[in-house]
């Protein structure tokens, strides 16, 4: 039996309605993500949650030449997980985008509190399959999925538990297409067999 893990990408206040980089309807999928958390937890599978965690002077921000309004500055309210997300004690939190020079889109090099990268954690735990959900489909979800595939993991996209920023109208759809072409398996709650 392949060993599985759940990865929840960047489900933080700033990416939810009222946040500084709001992803439309992000809050609507909180109950779906919570169902996945219960399901993976009940099977004893590892659950990871990445957090975008930028320094205030990040080059990733538009005021410093980057693409984005200020968001998810480390230790601020906007960087906290959505209050209704059921982040269990056993969830491993991974921090990304922590250096001023990096965008930090991919969760693969995000690090836990002991500075261990997701890639290493997955390898050490002997995990073969990663199920990915969260925000945003067209940036951090896409980047994480593509990197996980490159690293040799089997990757599933939980299509009912992702939302796109859509800086351009079709970004979300294009991202899903790109992930599919790279070999991700697209799946939803009632199809999952774990
Ligand atoms: C993200 C834009 C900027 C994401 C992070 O989590 O998808 N998007 N920083
Ligand atoms: Zn960011």
XYZ file of N, CA, C and O and ligand atoms in Angstrom:
786
model
N 0.845 -1.218 0.000
C 0.000 0.000 0.000
C 0.873 1.259 0.000
O 1.718 1.409 0.874
N 0.676 2.142 -0.984
C 1.463 3.383 -0.970
C 1.133 4.229 0.254
O -0.001 4.226 0.731
N 2.137 4.903 0.752
C 1.932 5.792 1.911
C 1.530 7.174 1.423
O 2.141 7.713 0.507
N 0.503 7.718 2.050
C -0.075 8.977 1.555
C 0.102 10.112 2.545
O 0.207 9.887 3.753
N 0.062 11.349 2.013
C 0.062 12.541 2.868
C -0.860 13.578 2.245
O -1.100 13.578 1.032
N -1.389 14.447 3.108
C -2.196 15.579 2.655
C -1.353 16.846 2.787
O -0.685 17.037 3.810
N -1.386 17.695 1.750
C -0.706 18.994 1.822
C -1.747 20.092 1.613
O -2.370 20.173 0.546
N -1.914 20.928 2.632
C -2.831 22.075 2.529
C -1.955 23.301 2.287
O -1.108 23.658 3.120
N -2.148 23.934 1.127
C -1.272 25.045 0.747
C -1.867 26.392 1.185
O -3.002 26.723 0.814
N -1.140 27.134 1.987
C -1.369 28.568 2.253
C -2.811 28.976 2.562
O -3.294 29.989 2.029
N -3.478 28.244 3.426
C -4.866 28.600 3.768
C -4.870 29.652 4.876
O -5.246 29.386 6.020
N -4.457 30.874 4.483
C -4.210 31.941 5.456
C -5.177 33.111 5.253
O -5.702 33.322 4.152
N -5.363 33.894 6.321
C -6.336 35.007 6.292
C -6.147 35.941 5.109
O -7.120 36.369 4.500
N -4.908 36.290 4.782
C -4.701 37.262 3.697
C -5.168 36.740 2.334
O -5.405 37.540 1.425
N -5.285 35.436 2.180
C -5.769 34.875 0.907
C -7.278 34.634 0.926
O -7.841 34.130 -0.049
N -7.921 34.960 2.038
C -9.363 34.743 2.153
C -10.089 36.078 2.028
O -9.469 37.131 2.174
N -11.398 36.076 1.730
C -12.139 37.335 1.604
C -11.845 38.240 2.801
O -11.774 37.759 3.928
N -11.666 39.521 2.532
C -11.230 40.550 3.504
C -9.713 40.591 3.691
O -9.196 41.521 4.296
N -8.994 39.608 3.185
C -7.540 39.620 3.286
C -6.943 40.550 2.244
O -7.648 41.022 1.348
N -5.641 40.820 2.355
C -5.011 41.794 1.459
C -4.776 41.241 0.052
O -4.549 41.983 -0.885
N -4.810 39.919 -0.093
C -4.658 39.310 -1.427
C -5.769 38.275 -1.575
O -5.506 37.089 -1.755
N -6.988 38.749 -1.466
C -8.136 37.846 -1.341
C -8.356 36.987 -2.580
O -8.339 37.481 -3.707
N -8.562 35.715 -2.351
C -8.911 34.768 -3.400
C -10.421 34.561 -3.288
O -10.923 34.186 -2.225
N -11.114 34.849 -4.390
C -12.579 34.805 -4.358
C -13.081 33.432 -3.878
O -12.612 32.397 -4.331
N -14.029 33.466 -2.943
C -14.703 32.267 -2.431
C -13.783 31.287 -1.697
O -14.170 30.130 -1.480
N -12.603 31.740 -1.317
C -11.688 30.826 -0.611
C -12.336 30.259 0.649
O -12.190 29.067 0.953
N -13.089 31.101 1.355
C -13.711 30.636 2.611
C -14.744 29.526 2.377
O -14.992 28.709 3.248
N -15.310 29.482 1.162
C -16.344 28.472 0.870
C -15.795 27.050 0.890
O -16.560 26.098 1.053
N -14.492 26.901 0.687
C -13.943 25.535 0.649
C -13.361 25.090 1.994
O -12.878 23.962 2.107
N -13.454 25.940 3.020
C -12.939 25.545 4.333
C -13.572 24.224 4.812
O -12.851 23.308 5.230
N -14.915 24.073 4.723
C -15.505 22.797 5.173
C -14.997 21.589 4.382
O -14.864 20.503 4.938
N -14.711 21.801 3.105
C -14.209 20.681 2.281
C -12.797 20.300 2.736
O -12.475 19.113 2.903
N -11.965 21.314 2.956
C -10.600 21.039 3.428
C -10.671 20.328 4.787
O -9.947 19.357 5.027
N -11.580 20.782 5.649
C -11.720 20.136 6.963
C -12.121 18.664 6.838
O -11.668 17.824 7.616
N -12.945 18.355 5.841
C -13.318 16.939 5.626
C -12.088 16.122 5.230
O -11.907 14.992 5.676
N -11.264 16.703 4.357
C -10.032 15.995 3.982
C -9.128 15.797 5.199
O -8.527 14.738 5.369
N -9.051 16.823 6.041
C -8.215 16.699 7.246
C -8.712 15.517 8.095
O -7.921 14.659 8.503
N -10.039 15.450 8.336
C -10.580 14.339 9.146
C -10.269 12.998 8.518
O -9.899 12.044 9.198
N -10.458 12.935 7.210
C -10.267 11.673 6.504
C -8.812 11.182 6.605
O -8.561 10.033 6.964
N -7.870 12.069 6.299
C -6.462 11.679 6.350
C -6.043 11.376 7.786
O -5.291 10.439 8.055
N -6.548 12.170 8.722
C -6.199 11.975 10.124
C -6.724 10.633 10.634
O -6.021 9.909 11.347
N -7.946 10.267 10.217
C -8.534 9.016 10.705
C -7.757 7.800 10.209
O -7.797 6.738 10.808
N -7.035 7.967 9.109
C -6.219 6.855 8.586
C -4.792 6.893 9.121
O -3.963 6.062 8.764
N -4.486 7.930 9.900
C -3.135 8.048 10.450
C -2.116 8.591 9.463
O -0.905 8.473 9.677
N -2.586 9.180 8.364
C -1.656 9.746 7.380
C -1.134 11.108 7.853
O -1.828 11.837 8.563
N 0.064 11.437 7.409
C 0.660 12.732 7.773
C -0.053 13.866 7.049
O -0.397 13.743 5.869
N -0.274 14.967 7.766
C -0.885 16.155 7.171
C 0.091 17.321 7.314
O 0.591 17.589 8.415
N 0.359 17.980 6.188
C 1.212 19.167 6.173
C 0.360 20.383 5.828
O -0.558 20.292 5.010
N 0.682 21.537 6.429
C 0.041 22.795 6.031
C 1.150 23.815 5.810
O 1.938 24.097 6.723
N 1.231 24.337 4.561
C 2.258 25.353 4.312
C 1.703 26.731 4.656
O 0.495 26.965 4.609
N 2.625 27.631 5.023
C 2.251 29.015 5.326
C 3.195 29.942 4.567
O 4.423 29.831 4.683
N 2.607 30.834 3.757
C 3.375 31.896 3.112
C 3.821 32.795 4.269
O 2.997 33.177 5.112
N 5.108 33.132 4.347
C 5.640 33.697 5.591
C 6.751 34.692 5.236
O 7.933 34.403 5.366
N 6.319 35.867 4.753
C 7.274 36.815 4.178
C 7.803 37.830 5.188
O 7.067 38.263 6.070
N 9.055 38.281 4.970
C 9.531 39.437 5.737
C 8.854 40.706 5.193
O 8.457 40.732 4.019
N 8.735 41.741 6.022
C 8.023 42.959 5.627
C 8.666 43.625 4.403
O 7.992 44.319 3.642
N 9.975 43.405 4.208
C 10.673 44.061 3.093
C 10.844 43.126 1.890
O 11.732 43.328 1.061
N 9.979 42.118 1.768
C 10.115 41.135 0.688
C 10.051 41.774 -0.700
O 9.193 42.611 -0.977
N 10.931 41.294 -1.593
C 10.935 41.757 -2.993
C 9.727 41.212 -3.763
O 9.475 41.566 -4.905
N 9.011 40.338 -3.152
C 7.810 39.705 -3.694
C 6.640 40.709 -3.693
O 5.664 40.525 -4.416
N 6.764 41.777 -2.918
C 5.691 42.770 -2.792
C 5.840 43.863 -3.846
O 6.958 44.284 -4.165
N 4.696 44.362 -4.350
C 4.741 45.358 -5.438
C 5.514 46.617 -5.041
O 6.240 47.187 -5.856
N 5.420 47.018 -3.795
C 6.141 48.232 -3.364
C 7.662 48.049 -3.445
O 8.415 49.019 -3.444
N 8.123 46.807 -3.527
C 9.564 46.532 -3.644
C 9.912 45.928 -5.004
O 10.932 45.253 -5.153
N 9.036 46.120 -5.982
C 9.311 45.646 -7.343
C 8.692 44.311 -7.696
O 8.885 43.814 -8.805
N 7.976 43.697 -6.785
C 7.357 42.391 -7.034
C 5.956 42.520 -7.605
O 5.559 43.586 -8.085
N 5.215 41.424 -7.540
C 3.923 41.336 -8.219
C 2.722 41.574 -7.301
O 1.616 41.830 -7.776
N 2.927 41.516 -5.993
C 1.787 41.358 -5.078
C 1.667 42.454 -4.032
O 2.677 42.975 -3.554
N 0.418 42.756 -3.634
C 0.264 43.625 -2.462
C 0.874 42.927 -1.231
O 1.033 41.701 -1.244
N 1.197 43.711 -0.231
C 1.763 43.126 0.992
C 0.774 42.093 1.553
O -0.420 42.363 1.673
N 1.282 40.887 1.840
C 0.425 39.826 2.396
C 1.282 38.872 3.211
O 2.486 38.760 2.980
N 0.642 38.171 4.114
C 1.290 37.101 4.886
C 2.666 37.485 5.414
O 3.643 36.736 5.246
N 2.738 38.649 6.026
C 3.987 39.013 6.702
C 4.067 38.152 7.967
O 3.078 38.017 8.710
N 5.228 37.540 8.170
C 5.433 36.597 9.276
C 4.867 37.129 10.583
O 5.097 38.287 10.945
N 4.150 36.274 11.277
C 3.617 36.542 12.624
C 2.489 37.564 12.689
O 2.097 37.973 13.780
N 1.970 38.015 11.542
C 0.826 38.942 11.584
C -0.482 38.144 11.486
O -0.483 36.962 11.123
N -1.573 38.828 11.780
C -2.916 38.222 11.699
C -3.193 37.667 10.291
O -3.772 36.597 10.138
N -2.752 38.430 9.277
C -2.988 38.018 7.895
C -2.283 36.718 7.536
O -2.671 36.026 6.605
N -1.232 36.392 8.277
C -0.470 35.168 8.002
C -1.006 33.967 8.770
O -0.577 32.832 8.550
N -1.968 34.214 9.669
C -2.540 33.088 10.427
C -3.444 32.252 9.526
O -4.037 32.773 8.580
N -3.575 30.991 9.864
C -4.496 30.136 9.108
C -5.929 30.627 9.325
O -6.243 31.223 10.362
N -6.794 30.374 8.347
C -8.210 30.733 8.476
C -8.736 30.166 9.805
O -8.489 29.000 10.131
N -9.457 30.987 10.576
C -9.848 30.555 11.928
C -10.719 29.295 11.973
O -10.736 28.602 12.988
N -11.435 28.998 10.884
C -12.283 27.796 10.907
C -11.598 26.550 10.335
O -12.188 25.466 10.296
N -10.369 26.719 9.921
C -9.635 25.555 9.415
C -9.219 24.701 10.613
O -8.689 25.218 11.599
N -9.460 23.413 10.502
C -9.223 22.531 11.643
C -7.766 22.033 11.670
O -7.482 20.882 11.369
N -6.876 22.957 12.027
C -5.453 22.612 12.083
C -5.192 21.815 13.370
O -5.034 22.388 14.448
N -5.202 20.497 13.227
C -5.003 19.618 14.380
C -3.570 19.760 14.901
O -2.674 20.168 14.167
N -3.389 19.376 16.144
C -2.051 19.437 16.770
C -1.001 18.651 15.969
O 0.171 19.001 15.955
N -1.465 17.581 15.332
C -0.528 16.712 14.614
C -0.113 17.258 13.241
O 0.782 16.709 12.603
N -0.759 18.327 12.778
C -0.426 18.880 11.461
C 0.974 19.500 11.491
O 1.308 20.257 12.411
N 1.772 19.175 10.494
C 3.132 19.730 10.408
C 3.080 21.018 9.596
O 2.672 21.019 8.434
N 3.484 22.116 10.245
C 3.421 23.416 9.581
C 4.765 23.718 8.922
O 5.829 23.481 9.505
N 4.677 24.210 7.681
C 5.881 24.472 6.881
C 5.865 25.928 6.448
O 4.839 26.418 5.977
N 6.994 26.600 6.583
C 7.078 28.028 6.270
C 7.811 28.230 4.946
O 8.817 27.584 4.687
N 7.282 29.144 4.121
C 7.886 29.382 2.799
C 7.905 30.862 2.451
O 7.127 31.647 3.016
N 8.786 31.243 1.535
C 8.910 32.650 1.141
C 9.506 33.507 2.250
O 9.243 34.704 2.324
N 10.308 32.895 3.092
C 10.803 33.580 4.293
C 11.990 34.514 4.029
O 12.332 35.323 4.876
N 12.620 34.379 2.852
C 13.754 35.256 2.533
C 13.283 36.433 1.694
O 12.391 36.269 0.853
N 13.895 37.605 1.887
C 13.463 38.822 1.191
C 13.574 38.683 -0.329
O 12.781 39.254 -1.067
N 14.555 37.883 -0.815
C 14.815 37.792 -2.263
C 13.945 36.769 -2.962
O 14.047 36.618 -4.175
N 13.159 35.992 -2.246
C 12.454 34.887 -2.923
C 10.947 35.096 -2.940
O 10.380 35.722 -2.057
N 10.287 34.536 -3.979
C 8.829 34.504 -4.004
C 8.321 33.364 -3.118
O 7.332 33.514 -2.419
N 9.029 32.252 -3.189
C 8.649 31.115 -2.351
C 7.305 30.527 -2.709
O 6.503 30.218 -1.830
N 7.050 30.360 -4.002
C 5.755 29.799 -4.402
C 5.617 28.316 -4.047
O 4.559 27.875 -3.635
N 6.683 27.561 -4.224
C 6.569 26.103 -4.046
C 6.714 25.683 -2.592
O 7.607 26.154 -1.876
N 5.857 24.758 -2.181
C 5.949 24.224 -0.813
C 7.017 23.140 -0.690
O 7.332 22.722 0.423
N 7.584 22.703 -1.801
C 8.541 21.593 -1.735
C 9.782 21.951 -0.907
O 10.322 21.119 -0.181
N 10.187 23.220 -0.997
C 11.348 23.649 -0.197
C 10.913 24.423 1.064
O 11.744 25.027 1.737
N 9.614 24.397 1.373
C 9.154 25.007 2.637
C 9.710 24.182 3.790
O 9.934 22.979 3.654
N 9.945 24.843 4.922
C 10.629 24.153 6.025
C 9.784 24.107 7.290
O 9.053 25.054 7.595
N 9.943 23.015 8.033
C 9.254 22.899 9.325
C 10.039 23.657 10.393
O 11.058 24.289 10.095
N 9.578 23.580 11.636
C 10.217 24.374 12.700
C 11.669 23.955 12.957
O 12.443 24.691 13.552
N 12.040 22.759 12.487
C 13.439 22.318 12.617
C 14.248 22.560 11.349
O 15.317 22.001 11.180
N 13.679 23.367 10.455
C 14.328 23.744 9.191
C 14.481 22.574 8.222
O 15.340 22.556 7.352
N 13.638 21.587 8.396
C 13.667 20.437 7.496
C 12.666 20.685 6.361
O 11.522 21.048 6.611
N 13.127 20.492 5.116
C 12.266 20.770 3.962
C 11.219 19.679 3.750
O 11.455 18.509 4.055
N 10.090 20.081 3.149
C 9.006 19.133 2.857
C 9.533 17.914 2.102
O 9.206 16.777 2.427
N 10.361 18.171 1.096
C 10.887 17.073 0.285
C 11.576 16.021 1.174
O 11.347 14.820 1.045
N 12.399 16.486 2.093
C 13.141 15.600 2.998
C 12.181 14.880 3.956
O 12.295 13.685 4.208
N 11.198 15.636 4.469
C 10.209 15.038 5.386
C 9.451 13.912 4.694
O 9.253 12.833 5.264
N 9.066 14.143 3.452
C 8.324 13.124 2.701
C 9.189 11.888 2.484
O 8.748 10.747 2.660
N 10.449 12.126 2.119
C 11.355 11.004 1.863
C 11.618 10.220 3.147
O 11.544 8.991 3.161
N 11.895 10.940 4.240
C 12.192 10.268 5.515
C 11.002 9.452 6.017
O 11.178 8.436 6.679
N 9.787 9.918 5.735
C 8.594 9.203 6.194
C 8.164 8.120 5.198
O 7.162 7.449 5.410
N 8.886 8.017 4.087
C 8.560 6.992 3.084
C 7.237 7.235 2.390
O 6.541 6.294 1.999
N 6.872 8.498 2.231
C 5.585 8.833 1.599
C 5.737 8.830 0.077
O 6.697 9.385 -0.460
N 4.789 8.162 -0.599
C 4.851 8.061 -2.063
C 3.847 8.981 -2.742
O 4.045 9.416 -3.862
N 2.713 9.212 -2.077
C 1.611 9.939 -2.720
C 1.253 11.181 -1.915
O 1.083 11.110 -0.698
N 1.113 12.315 -2.617
C 0.750 13.564 -1.946
C -0.542 14.099 -2.553
O -0.651 14.260 -3.772
N -1.508 14.364 -1.687
C -2.812 14.911 -2.073
C -2.790 16.395 -1.728
O -2.568 16.760 -0.575
N -2.999 17.265 -2.748
C -2.782 18.703 -2.559
C -4.096 19.480 -2.669
O -4.890 19.262 -3.594
N -4.297 20.404 -1.723
C -5.442 21.319 -1.784
C -4.969 22.691 -1.292
O -3.832 22.845 -0.868
N -5.836 23.708 -1.362
C -5.507 25.019 -0.793
C -5.460 26.143 -1.803
O -6.134 26.121 -2.838
N -4.623 27.144 -1.502
C -4.615 28.414 -2.227
C -3.188 28.747 -2.685
O -2.254 28.476 -1.945
N -3.011 29.356 -3.780
C -3.989 29.531 -4.817
C -3.642 28.590 -5.980
O -2.480 28.358 -6.270
N -4.670 28.098 -6.652
C -4.487 27.114 -7.733
C -3.404 27.527 -8.724
O -2.581 26.714 -9.133
N -3.422 28.828 -9.102
C -2.552 29.294 -10.186
C -1.164 29.729 -9.721
O -0.331 30.083 -10.550
N -0.884 29.718 -8.441
C 0.459 30.074 -7.967
C 1.044 28.979 -7.074
O 1.734 28.089 -7.548
N 0.766 29.037 -5.791
C 1.474 28.120 -4.901
C 1.019 26.672 -5.031
O 1.832 25.762 -4.880
N -0.259 26.451 -5.335
C -0.706 25.067 -5.540
C -0.019 24.507 -6.778
O 0.590 23.433 -6.742
N -0.076 25.261 -7.873
C 0.542 24.800 -9.126
C 2.040 24.539 -8.947
O 2.542 23.475 -9.313
N 2.723 25.506 -8.384
C 4.164 25.388 -8.226
C 4.536 24.178 -7.347
O 5.479 23.438 -7.656
N 3.761 23.957 -6.304
C 4.025 22.825 -5.400
C 3.765 21.505 -6.109
O 4.572 20.567 -6.020
N 2.648 21.433 -6.841
C 2.298 20.202 -7.558
C 3.383 19.865 -8.583
O 3.874 18.729 -8.645
N 3.784 20.860 -9.387
C 4.777 20.591 -10.441
C 6.113 20.156 -9.834
O 6.759 19.231 -10.327
N 6.514 20.795 -8.745
C 7.779 20.417 -8.091
C 7.706 19.023 -7.470
O 8.669 18.260 -7.527
N 6.578 18.704 -6.860
C 6.428 17.364 -6.262
C 6.522 16.290 -7.342
O 7.155 15.244 -7.147
N 5.908 16.550 -8.509
C 5.979 15.597 -9.617
C 7.437 15.443 -10.059
O 7.939 14.337 -10.236
N 8.119 16.591 -10.200
C 9.540 16.569 -10.608
C 10.385 15.757 -9.635
O 11.347 15.100 -10.018
N 10.026 15.803 -8.357
C 10.780 15.069 -7.338
C 10.416 13.590 -7.297
O 10.950 12.835 -6.489
N 9.439 13.199 -8.120
C 9.133 11.778 -8.247
C 7.954 11.282 -7.419
O 7.717 10.073 -7.344
N 7.233 12.185 -6.781
C 6.058 11.750 -6.019
C 4.852 11.606 -6.944
O 4.775 12.277 -7.971
N 3.923 10.749 -6.544
C 2.638 10.667 -7.253
C 1.745 11.732 -6.615
O 1.589 11.775 -5.397
N 1.167 12.609 -7.446
C 0.462 13.772 -6.899
C -0.992 13.797 -7.358
O -1.299 13.586 -8.537
N -1.867 14.051 -6.393
C -3.311 14.167 -6.633
C -3.732 15.594 -6.320
O -3.369 16.141 -5.280
N -4.529 16.192 -7.213
C -5.061 17.535 -6.975
C -6.512 17.398 -6.523
O -7.356 16.866 -7.250
N -6.791 17.894 -5.326
C -8.151 17.808 -4.764
C -8.951 18.992 -5.303
O -8.971 20.078 -4.732
N -9.585 18.751 -6.422
C -10.138 19.832 -7.243
C -11.287 20.594 -6.564
O -11.528 21.765 -6.874
N -11.960 19.953 -5.614
C -13.050 20.644 -4.896
C -12.532 21.431 -3.691
O -13.319 22.005 -2.926
N -11.216 21.481 -3.511
C -10.660 22.164 -2.344
C -9.504 23.080 -2.737
O -8.539 23.255 -1.990
N -9.590 23.657 -3.953
C -8.620 24.672 -4.410
C -9.390 25.855 -4.996
O -10.496 25.697 -5.492
N -8.775 27.035 -4.931
C -9.341 28.240 -5.575
C -8.180 29.045 -6.160
O -7.081 29.058 -5.593
N -8.480 29.743 -7.274
C -7.437 30.504 -7.984
C -7.514 32.000 -7.684
O -8.594 32.517 -7.398
N -6.379 32.698 -7.773
C -6.361 34.164 -7.649
C -6.900 34.796 -8.933
O -7.533 35.836 -8.888
N -6.571 34.186 -10.086
C -6.994 34.711 -11.389
C -6.617 36.175 -11.602
O -7.479 37.016 -11.871
N -5.343 36.463 -11.494
C -4.807 37.779 -11.836
C -5.250 38.090 -13.268
O -5.669 39.183 -13.582
N -5.144 37.068 -14.132
C -5.775 37.104 -15.453
C -6.900 36.065 -15.418
O -6.748 35.011 -14.783
N -7.991 36.372 -16.146
C -9.234 35.600 -15.995
C -9.081 34.074 -16.054
O -9.722 33.368 -15.303
N -8.231 33.550 -16.953
C -8.161 32.099 -17.133
C -6.990 31.425 -16.431
O -6.702 30.256 -16.684
N -6.325 32.151 -15.554
C -5.124 31.597 -14.909
C -5.394 30.268 -14.196
O -4.608 29.330 -14.289
N -6.518 30.211 -13.500
C -6.863 28.995 -12.754
C -7.032 27.799 -13.688
O -6.437 26.743 -13.478
N -7.811 28.020 -14.747
C -8.048 26.936 -15.720
C -6.756 26.495 -16.393
O -6.505 25.300 -16.578
N -5.948 27.501 -16.778
C -4.673 27.164 -17.423
C -3.755 26.392 -16.488
O -3.047 25.471 -16.912
N -3.779 26.748 -15.225
C -2.938 26.052 -14.237
C -3.372 24.594 -14.112
O -2.524 23.690 -14.056
N -4.684 24.367 -14.103
C -5.189 22.989 -13.983
C -4.763 22.166 -15.204
O -4.327 21.022 -15.087
N -4.814 22.825 -16.375
C -4.389 22.157 -17.607
C -2.899 21.794 -17.540
O -2.498 20.671 -17.849
N -2.103 22.750 -17.111
C -0.652 22.532 -17.022
C -0.328 21.403 -16.024
O 0.519 20.550 -16.296
N -1.014 21.397 -14.898
C -0.776 20.330 -13.907
C -1.186 18.973 -14.471
O -0.473 17.983 -14.292
N -2.327 18.944 -15.183
C -2.786 17.671 -15.778
C -1.768 17.150 -16.769
O -1.429 15.962 -16.779
N -1.267 18.058 -17.615
C -0.291 17.642 -18.635
C 1.002 17.136 -18.003
O 1.731 16.369 -18.607
N 1.263 17.567 -16.788
C 2.478 17.124 -16.094
C 2.265 15.836 -15.319
O 3.197 15.326 -14.694
N 1.021 15.356 -15.300
C 0.779 14.042 -14.699
C 0.032 14.034 -13.377
O -0.078 12.987 -12.733
N -0.497 15.179 -12.944
C -1.266 15.164 -11.696
C -2.583 14.414 -11.940
O -3.124 14.433 -13.050
N -3.063 13.728 -10.910
C -4.364 13.062 -10.999
C -5.387 13.975 -10.334
O -5.232 14.347 -9.174
N -6.413 14.349 -11.101
C -7.434 15.245 -10.558
C -8.555 14.422 -9.951
O -9.080 13.510 -10.586
N -8.917 14.781 -8.716
C -9.816 13.912 -7.965
C -10.657 14.759 -7.009
O -10.256 15.862 -6.643
N -11.839 14.277 -6.629
C -12.621 14.987 -5.619
C -13.151 14.032 -4.542
O -12.974 12.821 -4.649
N -13.779 14.639 -3.526
C -14.127 13.914 -2.285
C -14.753 12.535 -2.490
O -14.323 11.559 -1.916
N -15.809 12.506 -3.320
C -16.527 11.233 -3.463
C -15.785 10.230 -4.343
O -16.258 9.109 -4.522
N -14.641 10.623 -4.893
C -13.873 9.673 -5.722
C -12.646 9.139 -4.983
O -11.996 8.221 -5.457
N -12.366 9.743 -3.856
C -11.115 9.419 -3.173
C -11.262 8.090 -2.457
O -12.284 7.817 -1.824
N -10.229 7.268 -2.595
C -10.282 5.940 -2.008
C -9.047 5.763 -1.133
O -8.016 5.315 -1.588
N -9.188 6.196 0.121
C -8.018 6.048 0.997
C -8.385 5.277 2.253
O -9.551 5.110 2.554
C 0.571 32.967 -3.321
C 0.700 34.905 -4.518
C 1.658 35.382 -3.677
C -0.087 31.639 -3.130
C 1.548 33.419 -2.469
O -0.104 31.133 -1.986
O -0.590 31.080 -4.121
N 0.157 33.712 -4.344
N 2.083 34.622 -2.648
Zn 3.356 35.355 -1.105
